[in-house]
Tab-separated table of C-alpha atoms in Angstrom:
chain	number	residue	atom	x	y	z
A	1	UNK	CA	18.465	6.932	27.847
A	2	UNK	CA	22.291	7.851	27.418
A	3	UNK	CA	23.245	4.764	30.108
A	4	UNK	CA	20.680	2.265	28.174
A	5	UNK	CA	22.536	3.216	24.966
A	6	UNK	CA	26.449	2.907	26.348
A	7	UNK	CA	25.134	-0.178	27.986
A	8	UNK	CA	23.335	-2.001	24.670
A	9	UNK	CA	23.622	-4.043	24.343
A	10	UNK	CA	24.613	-6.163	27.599
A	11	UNK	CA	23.036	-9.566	26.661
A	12	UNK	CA	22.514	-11.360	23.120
A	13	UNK	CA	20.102	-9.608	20.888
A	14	UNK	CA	17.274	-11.776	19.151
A	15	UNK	CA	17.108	-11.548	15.118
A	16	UNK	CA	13.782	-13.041	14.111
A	17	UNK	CA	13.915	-14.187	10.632
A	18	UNK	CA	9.771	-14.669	9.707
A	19	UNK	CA	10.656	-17.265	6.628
A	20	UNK	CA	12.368	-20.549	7.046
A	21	UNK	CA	16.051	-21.116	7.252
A	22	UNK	CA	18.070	-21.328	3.702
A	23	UNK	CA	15.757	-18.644	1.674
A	24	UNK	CA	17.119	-15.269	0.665
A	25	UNK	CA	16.297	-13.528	4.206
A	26	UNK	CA	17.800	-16.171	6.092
A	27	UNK	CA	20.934	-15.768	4.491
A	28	UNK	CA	21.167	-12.035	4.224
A	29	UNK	CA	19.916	-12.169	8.203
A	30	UNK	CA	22.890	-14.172	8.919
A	31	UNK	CA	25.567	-11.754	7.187
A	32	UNK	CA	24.069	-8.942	9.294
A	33	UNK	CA	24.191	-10.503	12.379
A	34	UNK	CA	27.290	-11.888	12.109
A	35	UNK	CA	28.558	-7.922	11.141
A	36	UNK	CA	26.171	-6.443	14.111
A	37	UNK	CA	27.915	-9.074	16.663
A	38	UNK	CA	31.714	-8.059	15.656
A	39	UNK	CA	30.783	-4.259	16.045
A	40	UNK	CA	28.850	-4.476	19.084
A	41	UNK	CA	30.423	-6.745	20.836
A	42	UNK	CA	27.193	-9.221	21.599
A	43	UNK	CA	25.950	-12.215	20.018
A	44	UNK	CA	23.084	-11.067	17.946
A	45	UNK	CA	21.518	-14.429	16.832
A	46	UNK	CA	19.190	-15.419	14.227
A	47	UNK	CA	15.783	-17.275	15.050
A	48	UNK	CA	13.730	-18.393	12.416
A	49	UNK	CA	9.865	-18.005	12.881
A	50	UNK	CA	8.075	-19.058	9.674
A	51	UNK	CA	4.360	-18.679	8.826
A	52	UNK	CA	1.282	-16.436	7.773
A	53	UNK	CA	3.225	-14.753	4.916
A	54	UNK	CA	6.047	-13.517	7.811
A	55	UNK	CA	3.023	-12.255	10.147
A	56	UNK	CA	4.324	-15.017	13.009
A	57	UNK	CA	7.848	-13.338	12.996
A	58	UNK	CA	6.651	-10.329	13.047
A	59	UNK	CA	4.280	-10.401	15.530
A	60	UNK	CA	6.793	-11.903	17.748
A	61	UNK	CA	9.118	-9.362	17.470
A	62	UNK	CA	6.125	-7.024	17.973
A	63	UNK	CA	5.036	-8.811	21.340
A	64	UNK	CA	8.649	-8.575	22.799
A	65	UNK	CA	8.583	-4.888	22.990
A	66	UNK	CA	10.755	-1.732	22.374
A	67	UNK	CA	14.260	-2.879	23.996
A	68	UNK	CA	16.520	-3.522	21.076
A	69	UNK	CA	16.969	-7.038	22.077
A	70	UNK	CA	14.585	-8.156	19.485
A	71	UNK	CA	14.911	-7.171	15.627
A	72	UNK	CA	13.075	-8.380	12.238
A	73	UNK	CA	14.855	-8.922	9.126
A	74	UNK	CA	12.620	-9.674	6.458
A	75	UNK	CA	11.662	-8.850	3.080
A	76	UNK	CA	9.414	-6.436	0.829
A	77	UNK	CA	6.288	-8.659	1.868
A	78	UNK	CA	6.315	-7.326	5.160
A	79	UNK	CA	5.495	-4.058	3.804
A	80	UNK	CA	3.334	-4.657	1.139
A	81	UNK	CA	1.203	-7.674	2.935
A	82	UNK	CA	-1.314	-5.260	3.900
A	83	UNK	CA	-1.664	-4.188	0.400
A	84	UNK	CA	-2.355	-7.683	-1.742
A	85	UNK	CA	-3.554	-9.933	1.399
A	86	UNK	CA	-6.699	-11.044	1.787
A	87	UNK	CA	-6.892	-10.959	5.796
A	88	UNK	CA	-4.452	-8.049	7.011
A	89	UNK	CA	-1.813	-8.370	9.594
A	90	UNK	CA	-2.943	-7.547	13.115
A	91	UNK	CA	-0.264	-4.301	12.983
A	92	UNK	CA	0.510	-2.271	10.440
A	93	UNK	CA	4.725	-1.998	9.297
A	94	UNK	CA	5.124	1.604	9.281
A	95	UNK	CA	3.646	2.984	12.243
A	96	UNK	CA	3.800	-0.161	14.736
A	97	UNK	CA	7.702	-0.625	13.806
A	98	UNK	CA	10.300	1.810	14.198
A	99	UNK	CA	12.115	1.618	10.973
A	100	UNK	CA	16.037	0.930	11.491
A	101	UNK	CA	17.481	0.483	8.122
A	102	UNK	CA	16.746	-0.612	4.285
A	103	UNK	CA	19.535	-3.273	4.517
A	104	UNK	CA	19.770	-3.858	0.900
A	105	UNK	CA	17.925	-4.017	-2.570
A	106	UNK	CA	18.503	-5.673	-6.271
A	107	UNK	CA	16.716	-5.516	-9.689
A	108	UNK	CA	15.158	-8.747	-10.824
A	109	UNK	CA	16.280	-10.669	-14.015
A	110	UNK	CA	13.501	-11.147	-16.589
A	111	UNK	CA	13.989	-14.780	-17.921
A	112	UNK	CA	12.204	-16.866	-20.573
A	113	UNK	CA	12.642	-20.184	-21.785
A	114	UNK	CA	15.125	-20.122	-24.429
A	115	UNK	CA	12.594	-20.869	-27.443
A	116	UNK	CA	9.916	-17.966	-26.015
A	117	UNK	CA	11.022	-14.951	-27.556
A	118	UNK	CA	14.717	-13.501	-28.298
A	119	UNK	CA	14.007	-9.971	-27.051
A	120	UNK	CA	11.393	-7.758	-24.497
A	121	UNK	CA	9.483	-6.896	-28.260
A	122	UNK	CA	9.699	-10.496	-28.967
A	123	UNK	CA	8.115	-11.981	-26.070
A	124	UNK	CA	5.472	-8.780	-26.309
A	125	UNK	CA	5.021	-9.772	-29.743
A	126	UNK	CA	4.481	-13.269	-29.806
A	127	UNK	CA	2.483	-13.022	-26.694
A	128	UNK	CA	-0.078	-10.909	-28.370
A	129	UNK	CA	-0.471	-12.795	-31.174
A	130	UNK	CA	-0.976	-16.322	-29.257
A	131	UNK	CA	-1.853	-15.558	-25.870
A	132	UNK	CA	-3.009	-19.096	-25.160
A	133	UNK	CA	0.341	-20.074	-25.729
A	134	UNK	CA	2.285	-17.679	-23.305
A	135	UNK	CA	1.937	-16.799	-19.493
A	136	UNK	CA	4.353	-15.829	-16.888
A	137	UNK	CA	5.056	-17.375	-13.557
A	138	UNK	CA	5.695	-16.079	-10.033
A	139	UNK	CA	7.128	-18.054	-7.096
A	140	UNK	CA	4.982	-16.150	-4.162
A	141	UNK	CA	1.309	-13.935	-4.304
A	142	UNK	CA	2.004	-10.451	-3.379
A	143	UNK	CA	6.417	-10.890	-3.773
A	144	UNK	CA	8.013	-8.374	-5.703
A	145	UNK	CA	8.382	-11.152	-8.975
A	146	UNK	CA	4.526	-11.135	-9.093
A	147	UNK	CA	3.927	-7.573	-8.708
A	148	UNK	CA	6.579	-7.022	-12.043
A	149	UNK	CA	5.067	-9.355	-13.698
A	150	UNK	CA	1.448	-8.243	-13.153
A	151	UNK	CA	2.634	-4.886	-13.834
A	152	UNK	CA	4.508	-5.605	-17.024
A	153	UNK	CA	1.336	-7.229	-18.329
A	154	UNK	CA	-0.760	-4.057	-17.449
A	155	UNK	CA	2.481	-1.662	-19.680
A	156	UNK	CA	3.009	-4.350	-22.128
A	157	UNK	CA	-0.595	-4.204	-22.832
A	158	UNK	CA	-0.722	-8.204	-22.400
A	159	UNK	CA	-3.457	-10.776	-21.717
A	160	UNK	CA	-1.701	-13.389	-20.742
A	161	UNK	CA	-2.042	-15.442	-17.257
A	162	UNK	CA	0.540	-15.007	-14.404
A	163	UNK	CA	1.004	-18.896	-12.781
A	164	UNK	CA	1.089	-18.625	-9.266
A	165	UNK	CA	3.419	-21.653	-7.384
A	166	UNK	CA	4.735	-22.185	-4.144
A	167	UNK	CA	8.294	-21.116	-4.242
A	168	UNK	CA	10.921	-19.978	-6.837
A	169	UNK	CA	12.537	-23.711	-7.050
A	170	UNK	CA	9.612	-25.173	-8.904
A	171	UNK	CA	8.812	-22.357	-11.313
A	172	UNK	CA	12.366	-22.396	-12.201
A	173	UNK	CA	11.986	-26.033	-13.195
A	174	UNK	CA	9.109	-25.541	-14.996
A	175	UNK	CA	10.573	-22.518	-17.178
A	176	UNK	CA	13.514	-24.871	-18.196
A	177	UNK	CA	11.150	-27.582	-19.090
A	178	UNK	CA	9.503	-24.863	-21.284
A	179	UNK	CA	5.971	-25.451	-19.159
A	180	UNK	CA	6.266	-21.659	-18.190
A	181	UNK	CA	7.484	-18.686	-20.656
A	182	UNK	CA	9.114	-16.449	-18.085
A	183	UNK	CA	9.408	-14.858	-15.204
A	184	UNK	CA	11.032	-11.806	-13.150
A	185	UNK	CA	13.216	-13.095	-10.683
A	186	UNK	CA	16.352	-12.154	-8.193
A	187	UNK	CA	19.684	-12.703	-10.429
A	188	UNK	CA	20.960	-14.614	-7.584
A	189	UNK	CA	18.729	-17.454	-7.964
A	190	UNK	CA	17.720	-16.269	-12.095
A	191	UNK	CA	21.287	-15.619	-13.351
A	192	UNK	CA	23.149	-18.843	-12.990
A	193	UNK	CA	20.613	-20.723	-15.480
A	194	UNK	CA	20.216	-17.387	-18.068
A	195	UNK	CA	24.726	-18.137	-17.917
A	196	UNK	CA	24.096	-21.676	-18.339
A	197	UNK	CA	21.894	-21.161	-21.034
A	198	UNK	CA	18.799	-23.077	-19.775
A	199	UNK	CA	16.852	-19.852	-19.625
A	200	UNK	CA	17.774	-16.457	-21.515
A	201	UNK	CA	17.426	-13.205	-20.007
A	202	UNK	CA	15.780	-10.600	-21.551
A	203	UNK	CA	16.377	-7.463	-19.296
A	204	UNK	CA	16.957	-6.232	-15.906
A	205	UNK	CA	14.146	-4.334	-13.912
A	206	UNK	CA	16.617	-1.673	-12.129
A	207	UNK	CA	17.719	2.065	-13.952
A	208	UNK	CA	21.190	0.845	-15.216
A	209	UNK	CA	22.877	-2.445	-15.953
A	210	UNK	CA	24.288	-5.123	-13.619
A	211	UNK	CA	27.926	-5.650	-13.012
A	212	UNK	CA	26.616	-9.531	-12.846
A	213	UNK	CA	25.385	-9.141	-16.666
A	214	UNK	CA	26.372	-6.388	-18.135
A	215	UNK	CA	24.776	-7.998	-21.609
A	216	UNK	CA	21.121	-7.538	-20.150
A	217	UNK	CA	19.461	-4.637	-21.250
A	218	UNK	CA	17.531	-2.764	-18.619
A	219	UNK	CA	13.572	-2.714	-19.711
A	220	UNK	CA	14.119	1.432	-20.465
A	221	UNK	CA	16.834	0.312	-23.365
A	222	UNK	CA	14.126	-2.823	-24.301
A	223	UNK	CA	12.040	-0.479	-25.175
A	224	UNK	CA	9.617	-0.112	-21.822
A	225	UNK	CA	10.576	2.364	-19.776
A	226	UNK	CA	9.998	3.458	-16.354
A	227	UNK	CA	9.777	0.203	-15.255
A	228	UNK	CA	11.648	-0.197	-11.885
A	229	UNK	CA	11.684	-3.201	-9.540
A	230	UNK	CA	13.423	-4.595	-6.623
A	231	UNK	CA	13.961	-7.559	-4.464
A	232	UNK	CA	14.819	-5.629	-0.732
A	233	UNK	CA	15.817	-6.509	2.854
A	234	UNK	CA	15.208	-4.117	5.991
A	235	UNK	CA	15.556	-4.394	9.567
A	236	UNK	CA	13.269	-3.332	12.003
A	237	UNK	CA	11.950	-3.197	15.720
A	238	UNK	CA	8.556	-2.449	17.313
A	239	UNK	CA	7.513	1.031	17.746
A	240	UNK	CA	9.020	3.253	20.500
A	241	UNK	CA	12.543	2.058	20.568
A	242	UNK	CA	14.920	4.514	22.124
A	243	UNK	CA	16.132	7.573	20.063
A	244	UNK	CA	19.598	6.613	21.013
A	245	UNK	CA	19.810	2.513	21.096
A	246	UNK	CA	18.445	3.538	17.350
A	247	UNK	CA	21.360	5.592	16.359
A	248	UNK	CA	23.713	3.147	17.646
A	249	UNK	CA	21.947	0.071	15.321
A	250	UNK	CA	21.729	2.132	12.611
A	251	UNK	CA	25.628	3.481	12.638
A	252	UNK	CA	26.723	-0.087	13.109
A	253	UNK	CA	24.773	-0.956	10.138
A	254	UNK	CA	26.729	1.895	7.892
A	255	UNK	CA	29.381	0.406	9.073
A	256	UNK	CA	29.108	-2.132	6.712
A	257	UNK	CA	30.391	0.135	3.889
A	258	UNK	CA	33.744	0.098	5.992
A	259	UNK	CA	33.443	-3.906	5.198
A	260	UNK	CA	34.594	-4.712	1.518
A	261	UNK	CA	34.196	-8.304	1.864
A	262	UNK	CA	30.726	-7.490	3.376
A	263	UNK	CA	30.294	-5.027	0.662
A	264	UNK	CA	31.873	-7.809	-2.135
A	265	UNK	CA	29.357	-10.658	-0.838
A	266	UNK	CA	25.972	-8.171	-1.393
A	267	UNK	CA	27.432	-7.323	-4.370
A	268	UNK	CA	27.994	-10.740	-5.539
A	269	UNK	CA	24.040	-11.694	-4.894
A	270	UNK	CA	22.914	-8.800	-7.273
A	271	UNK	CA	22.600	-6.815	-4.131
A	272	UNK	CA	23.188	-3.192	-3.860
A	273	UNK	CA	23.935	-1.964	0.213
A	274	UNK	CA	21.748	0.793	0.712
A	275	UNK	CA	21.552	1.504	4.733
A	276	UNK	CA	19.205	4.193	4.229
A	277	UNK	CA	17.748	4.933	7.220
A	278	UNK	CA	15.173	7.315	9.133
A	279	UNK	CA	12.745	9.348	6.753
A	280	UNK	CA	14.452	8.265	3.473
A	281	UNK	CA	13.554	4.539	4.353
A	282	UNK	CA	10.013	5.365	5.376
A	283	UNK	CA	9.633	7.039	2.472
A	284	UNK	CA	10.916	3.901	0.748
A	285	UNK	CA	8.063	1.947	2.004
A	286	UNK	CA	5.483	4.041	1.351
A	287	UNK	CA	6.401	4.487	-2.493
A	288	UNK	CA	6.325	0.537	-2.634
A	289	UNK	CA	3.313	0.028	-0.797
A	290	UNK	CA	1.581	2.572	-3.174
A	291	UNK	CA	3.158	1.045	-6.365
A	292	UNK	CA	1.771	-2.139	-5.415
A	293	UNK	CA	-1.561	-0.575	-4.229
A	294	UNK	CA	-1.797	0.836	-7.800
A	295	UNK	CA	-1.143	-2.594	-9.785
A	296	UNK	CA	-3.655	-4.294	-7.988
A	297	UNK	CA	-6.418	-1.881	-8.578
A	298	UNK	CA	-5.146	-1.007	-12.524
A	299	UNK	CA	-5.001	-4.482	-12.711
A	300	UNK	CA	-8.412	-6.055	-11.119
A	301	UNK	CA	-6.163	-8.536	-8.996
A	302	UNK	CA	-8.046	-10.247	-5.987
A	303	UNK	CA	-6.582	-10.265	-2.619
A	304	UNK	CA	-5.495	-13.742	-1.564
């Protein structure tokens, strides 16, 4: 074990990315690979394998076995599929995976078109008193900006729908055209049009304020507290990688705190690094696995 860890790794290293090139993962994939190449030494590469919700990627990462020289990067669905899906994944995340690292996580931005409400007790407000008139939108089933939303329906005590559409880029459009009231969505993506003032954001969905808009609220100071969301990233590889090839990914990823340009560009996407690793990131998972679990039963929301 001691030569297969001075020795990794000794050819490039395979980062399947189970969504399509361009999206969130894809980019934040890229960053680590790019960082994981200059510290190791090896071209770690980036190999997009869309489909099934991020089951394809993962399953081929799964199939290639427990040799470091095949990673996943992808996001909270990964985790949480086998919560909110319909048909599970043929593995489960936490025990067929070793868990290498929670790359990075960020609150999400709750936006509204700029005529829905001025405030949290606005929106709440006017909601309840023409629920025909109000919804909120989500650009994937089972993603962390439907699970907030469904679960700020179930606090706020509201009866309104949540739209369901096929990617962020068209519910975005929609909540500027005022067809949608609002949504909870990453700032990277949310906070450009809430500055622009197409959209107006109402409060943040982490336990203090961003640096990216410190004018936002968080929901605790809008009045709803304990309310706690993220967007996240982690990096994984199948179950039974070696104790030490492990401790070698996972230092090189805490490396990235040596990195301030690294640590300036998550920073700049509303991301906070985290690198937790081992028991703190399982632990991680499981809280967000049975967060979502409990939404969708307090809730009465189908698996799709």
């Amino acid at each position: 074990m001691s030569v297969r860890a001075e020795d990794y790794p000794n050819r490039p290293v395979r980062v399947v990315v189970p969504f399509a090139a361009g999206g969130a993962v894809d980019v934040v994939a890229r960053v680590m690979a790019q960082h994981l190449s200059e510290k190791l030494g090896q071209n770690f590469y980036v190999e997009n394998r869309p489909g099934a919700s991020g089951n394809v990627g993962a399953n081929a990462v799964l199939q290639a076995g427990a040799d470091g020289y095949s990673l996943l990067i992808s996001a909270s669905t990964f985790v949480v599929n086998p919560i909110v899906a319909m048909e599970k994944p043929n593995f489960d995340p936490l025990k067929d995976f070793t868990q290498i690292a929670l790359i990075a996580k960020g609150p999400l931005l709750f936006i509204v078109h700029p005529e829905a409400a001025m405030s949290v007790k606005d929106f709440v407000d006017r909601a309840k008193a023409n629920p025909n008139k109000y919804n909120l939108s989500t650009g994937g089933y089972g993603s962390a900006g439907h699970m907030s939303a469904e679960s700020f329906k179930i606090k706020a005590g509201l009866n309104i729908p949540v739209v369901l559409y096929r990617g962020t880029g068209p519910v975005l459009n929609d909540l500027v055209g005022g067809h949608v009231s609002g949504l909870l969505d990453p700032l990277v993506t949310s906070l450009p049009l809430a500055q622009s003032g197409k959209v107006k954001a109402l409060a943040i969905s982490g336990t203090q304020r961003s640096p990216l808009a410190p004018d936002v609220p968080t929901f605790a100071e809008a009045g709803f507290g304990n309310f706690e969301f993220y967007t996240w990233y982690g990096l994984w590889a199948p179950a039974g990688l070696p104790a030490d090839v492990l401790a070698k990914i996972e230092a090189t990823v805490q490396d990235v705190r040596k990195v301030p340009d690294t640590l300036k560009w998550f920073g700049a996407q509303g991301l906070e690094f985290s690198g937790a690793t081992g028991a703190a990131f399982q632990d991680f998972e499981r809280d967000e696995q049975t967060k979502y679990e409990e939404i969708m039963k307090v809730g009465n929301i189908a698996k799709q």
